[in-house]
């Protein structure tokens, strides 16, 4: 049981870290946001938390879009879209595709 609790605790901490990263994006503190998102992403990868990883890629996409890093934003949304597709989450696939289209049209 302890191992399970530790995994849940790690996942919860990563989700809180990602949430804080998204707050930092809204505040315009992009350097801090990126560090927080990288930290959360590492945990999601380690735990195999695909849904959370996809959402994290969307957060990176938003960060990069706000920074004018269009190609990286597109790549992040594509990564999210691919994961959502594997999970059968078509609504999220459509949202990512919309973000990608907007970014490509703005180039």
PDB file of N, CA and C in Angstrom, residues 54 57-58 60-62 65 69-85 91-107:
ATOM      1  N   UNK A  54      -0.409  14.596 -21.552  1.00  0.00           N
ATOM      2  CA  UNK A  54      -1.017  15.307 -22.681  1.00  0.00           C
ATOM      3  C   UNK A  54      -1.409  16.729 -22.279  1.00  0.00           C
ATOM      4  N   UNK A  57       1.592  18.867 -22.135  1.00  0.00           N
ATOM      5  CA  UNK A  57       2.019  19.310 -23.465  1.00  0.00           C
ATOM      6  C   UNK A  57       1.192  20.515 -23.914  1.00  0.00           C
ATOM      7  N   UNK A  58      -0.099  20.509 -23.599  1.00  0.00           N
ATOM      8  CA  UNK A  58      -0.935  21.673 -23.917  1.00  0.00           C
ATOM      9  C   UNK A  58      -0.462  22.911 -23.165  1.00  0.00           C
ATOM     10  N   UNK A  60       2.605  23.483 -22.213  1.00  0.00           N
ATOM     11  CA  UNK A  60       3.805  23.930 -22.923  1.00  0.00           C
ATOM     12  C   UNK A  60       3.413  24.676 -24.193  1.00  0.00           C
ATOM     13  N   UNK A  61       2.416  24.172 -24.901  1.00  0.00           N
ATOM     14  CA  UNK A  61       1.963  24.841 -26.114  1.00  0.00           C
ATOM     15  C   UNK A  61       1.512  26.262 -25.839  1.00  0.00           C
ATOM     16  N   UNK A  62       0.774  26.438 -24.768  1.00  0.00           N
ATOM     17  CA  UNK A  62       0.321  27.780 -24.379  1.00  0.00           C
ATOM     18  C   UNK A  62       1.503  28.668 -24.016  1.00  0.00           C
ATOM     19  N   UNK A  65       3.383  29.524 -27.218  1.00  0.00           N
ATOM     20  CA  UNK A  65       2.589  30.461 -28.028  1.00  0.00           C
ATOM     21  C   UNK A  65       2.713  31.876 -27.463  1.00  0.00           C
ATOM     22  N   UNK A  69       7.112  31.452 -29.615  1.00  0.00           N
ATOM     23  CA  UNK A  69       7.891  30.284 -30.058  1.00  0.00           C
ATOM     24  C   UNK A  69       6.931  29.331 -30.785  1.00  0.00           C
ATOM     25  N   UNK A  70       6.507  29.765 -31.966  1.00  0.00           N
ATOM     26  CA  UNK A  70       5.409  29.124 -32.678  1.00  0.00           C
ATOM     27  C   UNK A  70       5.689  27.667 -33.023  1.00  0.00           C
ATOM     28  N   UNK A  71       6.848  27.360 -33.558  1.00  0.00           N
ATOM     29  CA  UNK A  71       7.136  25.979 -33.945  1.00  0.00           C
ATOM     30  C   UNK A  71       7.129  25.044 -32.746  1.00  0.00           C
ATOM     31  N   UNK A  72       7.657  25.509 -31.626  1.00  0.00           N
ATOM     32  CA  UNK A  72       7.637  24.693 -30.412  1.00  0.00           C
ATOM     33  C   UNK A  72       6.212  24.535 -29.880  1.00  0.00           C
ATOM     34  N   UNK A  73       5.414  25.582 -30.024  1.00  0.00           N
ATOM     35  CA  UNK A  73       4.012  25.503 -29.600  1.00  0.00           C
ATOM     36  C   UNK A  73       3.272  24.465 -30.437  1.00  0.00           C
ATOM     37  N   UNK A  74       3.474  24.505 -31.737  1.00  0.00           N
ATOM     38  CA  UNK A  74       2.836  23.529 -32.619  1.00  0.00           C
ATOM     39  C   UNK A  74       3.249  22.117 -32.236  1.00  0.00           C
ATOM     40  N   UNK A  75       4.531  21.913 -32.023  1.00  0.00           N
ATOM     41  CA  UNK A  75       5.027  20.586 -31.653  1.00  0.00           C
ATOM     42  C   UNK A  75       4.400  20.110 -30.339  1.00  0.00           C
ATOM     43  N   UNK A  76       4.269  20.999 -29.387  1.00  0.00           N
ATOM     44  CA  UNK A  76       3.672  20.632 -28.098  1.00  0.00           C
ATOM     45  C   UNK A  76       2.207  20.232 -28.255  1.00  0.00           C
ATOM     46  N   UNK A  77       1.463  21.020 -29.025  1.00  0.00           N
ATOM     47  CA  UNK A  77       0.062  20.675 -29.250  1.00  0.00           C
ATOM     48  C   UNK A  77      -0.071  19.384 -30.068  1.00  0.00           C
ATOM     49  N   UNK A  78       0.866  19.150 -30.993  1.00  0.00           N
ATOM     50  CA  UNK A  78       0.841  17.890 -31.746  1.00  0.00           C
ATOM     51  C   UNK A  78       1.109  16.703 -30.823  1.00  0.00           C
ATOM     52  N   UNK A  79       2.062  16.858 -29.903  1.00  0.00           N
ATOM     53  CA  UNK A  79       2.340  15.790 -28.941  1.00  0.00           C
ATOM     54  C   UNK A  79       1.104  15.491 -28.095  1.00  0.00           C
ATOM     55  N   UNK A  80       0.441  16.537 -27.642  1.00  0.00           N
ATOM     56  CA  UNK A  80      -0.779  16.362 -26.849  1.00  0.00           C
ATOM     57  C   UNK A  80      -1.853  15.675 -27.676  1.00  0.00           C
ATOM     58  N   UNK A  81      -2.023  16.136 -28.901  1.00  0.00           N
ATOM     59  CA  UNK A  81      -3.050  15.557 -29.777  1.00  0.00           C
ATOM     60  C   UNK A  81      -2.813  14.064 -30.000  1.00  0.00           C
ATOM     61  N   UNK A  82      -1.561  13.686 -30.197  1.00  0.00           N
ATOM     62  CA  UNK A  82      -1.241  12.275 -30.410  1.00  0.00           C
ATOM     63  C   UNK A  82      -1.603  11.428 -29.197  1.00  0.00           C
ATOM     64  N   UNK A  83      -1.280  11.914 -28.020  1.00  0.00           N
ATOM     65  CA  UNK A  83      -1.600  11.172 -26.794  1.00  0.00           C
ATOM     66  C   UNK A  83      -3.106  11.095 -26.607  1.00  0.00           C
ATOM     67  N   UNK A  84      -3.788  12.219 -26.775  1.00  0.00           N
ATOM     68  CA  UNK A  84      -5.242  12.215 -26.643  1.00  0.00           C
ATOM     69  C   UNK A  84      -5.879  11.253 -27.648  1.00  0.00           C
ATOM     70  N   UNK A  85      -5.313  11.184 -28.844  1.00  0.00           N
ATOM     71  CA  UNK A  85      -5.824  10.255 -29.845  1.00  0.00           C
ATOM     72  C   UNK A  85      -5.707   8.811 -29.380  1.00  0.00           C
ATOM     73  N   UNK A  91     -12.620  14.895 -28.259  1.00  0.00           N
ATOM     74  CA  UNK A  91     -12.855  16.322 -28.007  1.00  0.00           C
ATOM     75  C   UNK A  91     -11.517  17.041 -27.796  1.00  0.00           C
ATOM     76  N   UNK A  92     -10.623  16.416 -27.029  1.00  0.00           N
ATOM     77  CA  UNK A  92      -9.311  17.020 -26.783  1.00  0.00           C
ATOM     78  C   UNK A  92      -8.450  17.019 -28.043  1.00  0.00           C
ATOM     79  N   UNK A  93      -8.580  15.975 -28.859  1.00  0.00           N
ATOM     80  CA  UNK A  93      -7.888  15.939 -30.152  1.00  0.00           C
ATOM     81  C   UNK A  93      -8.326  17.136 -30.988  1.00  0.00           C
ATOM     82  N   UNK A  94      -9.632  17.381 -31.029  1.00  0.00           N
ATOM     83  CA  UNK A  94     -10.168  18.500 -31.810  1.00  0.00           C
ATOM     84  C   UNK A  94      -9.667  19.844 -31.284  1.00  0.00           C
ATOM     85  N   UNK A  95      -9.602  19.986 -29.967  1.00  0.00           N
ATOM     86  CA  UNK A  95      -9.109  21.250 -29.393  1.00  0.00           C
ATOM     87  C   UNK A  95      -7.647  21.485 -29.764  1.00  0.00           C
ATOM     88  N   UNK A  96      -6.839  20.434 -29.675  1.00  0.00           N
ATOM     89  CA  UNK A  96      -5.425  20.569 -30.043  1.00  0.00           C
ATOM     90  C   UNK A  96      -5.286  20.902 -31.524  1.00  0.00           C
ATOM     91  N   UNK A  97      -6.079  20.245 -32.357  1.00  0.00           N
ATOM     92  CA  UNK A  97      -6.034  20.512 -33.795  1.00  0.00           C
ATOM     93  C   UNK A  97      -6.399  21.965 -34.086  1.00  0.00           C
ATOM     94  N   UNK A  98      -7.361  22.492 -33.351  1.00  0.00           N
ATOM     95  CA  UNK A  98      -7.751  23.889 -33.510  1.00  0.00           C
ATOM     96  C   UNK A  98      -6.601  24.826 -33.148  1.00  0.00           C
ATOM     97  N   UNK A  99      -5.929  24.533 -32.046  1.00  0.00           N
ATOM     98  CA  UNK A  99      -4.777  25.359 -31.636  1.00  0.00           C
ATOM     99  C   UNK A  99      -3.673  25.309 -32.682  1.00  0.00           C
ATOM    100  N   UNK A 100      -3.421  24.118 -33.217  1.00  0.00           N
ATOM    101  CA  UNK A 100      -2.383  23.966 -34.245  1.00  0.00           C
ATOM    102  C   UNK A 100      -2.745  24.775 -35.481  1.00  0.00           C
ATOM    103  N   UNK A 101      -4.001  24.705 -35.917  1.00  0.00           N
ATOM    104  CA  UNK A 101      -4.449  25.465 -37.077  1.00  0.00           C
ATOM    105  C   UNK A 101      -4.279  26.968 -36.876  1.00  0.00           C
ATOM    106  N   UNK A 102      -4.666  27.451 -35.707  1.00  0.00           N
ATOM    107  CA  UNK A 102      -4.516  28.878 -35.407  1.00  0.00           C
ATOM    108  C   UNK A 102      -3.059  29.299 -35.478  1.00  0.00           C
ATOM    109  N   UNK A 103      -2.192  28.479 -34.917  1.00  0.00           N
ATOM    110  CA  UNK A 103      -0.765  28.806 -34.923  1.00  0.00           C
ATOM    111  C   UNK A 103      -0.202  28.800 -36.338  1.00  0.00           C
ATOM    112  N   UNK A 104      -0.572  27.809 -37.133  1.00  0.00           N
ATOM    113  CA  UNK A 104      -0.070  27.728 -38.511  1.00  0.00           C
ATOM    114  C   UNK A 104      -0.587  28.892 -39.345  1.00  0.00           C
ATOM    115  N   UNK A 105      -1.847  29.264 -39.130  1.00  0.00           N
ATOM    116  CA  UNK A 105      -2.418  30.377 -39.897  1.00  0.00           C
ATOM    117  C   UNK A 105      -1.773  31.706 -39.541  1.00  0.00           C
ATOM    118  N   UNK A 106      -1.245  31.805 -38.330  1.00  0.00           N
ATOM    119  CA  UNK A 106      -0.622  33.059 -37.882  1.00  0.00           C
ATOM    120  C   UNK A 106       0.829  33.192 -38.361  1.00  0.00           C
ATOM    121  N   UNK A 107       1.362  32.143 -38.940  1.00  0.00           N
ATOM    122  CA  UNK A 107       2.770  32.175 -39.379  1.00  0.00           C
ATOM    123  C   UNK A 107       2.934  32.990 -40.656  1.00  0.00           C
TER     124      UNK A 107
END
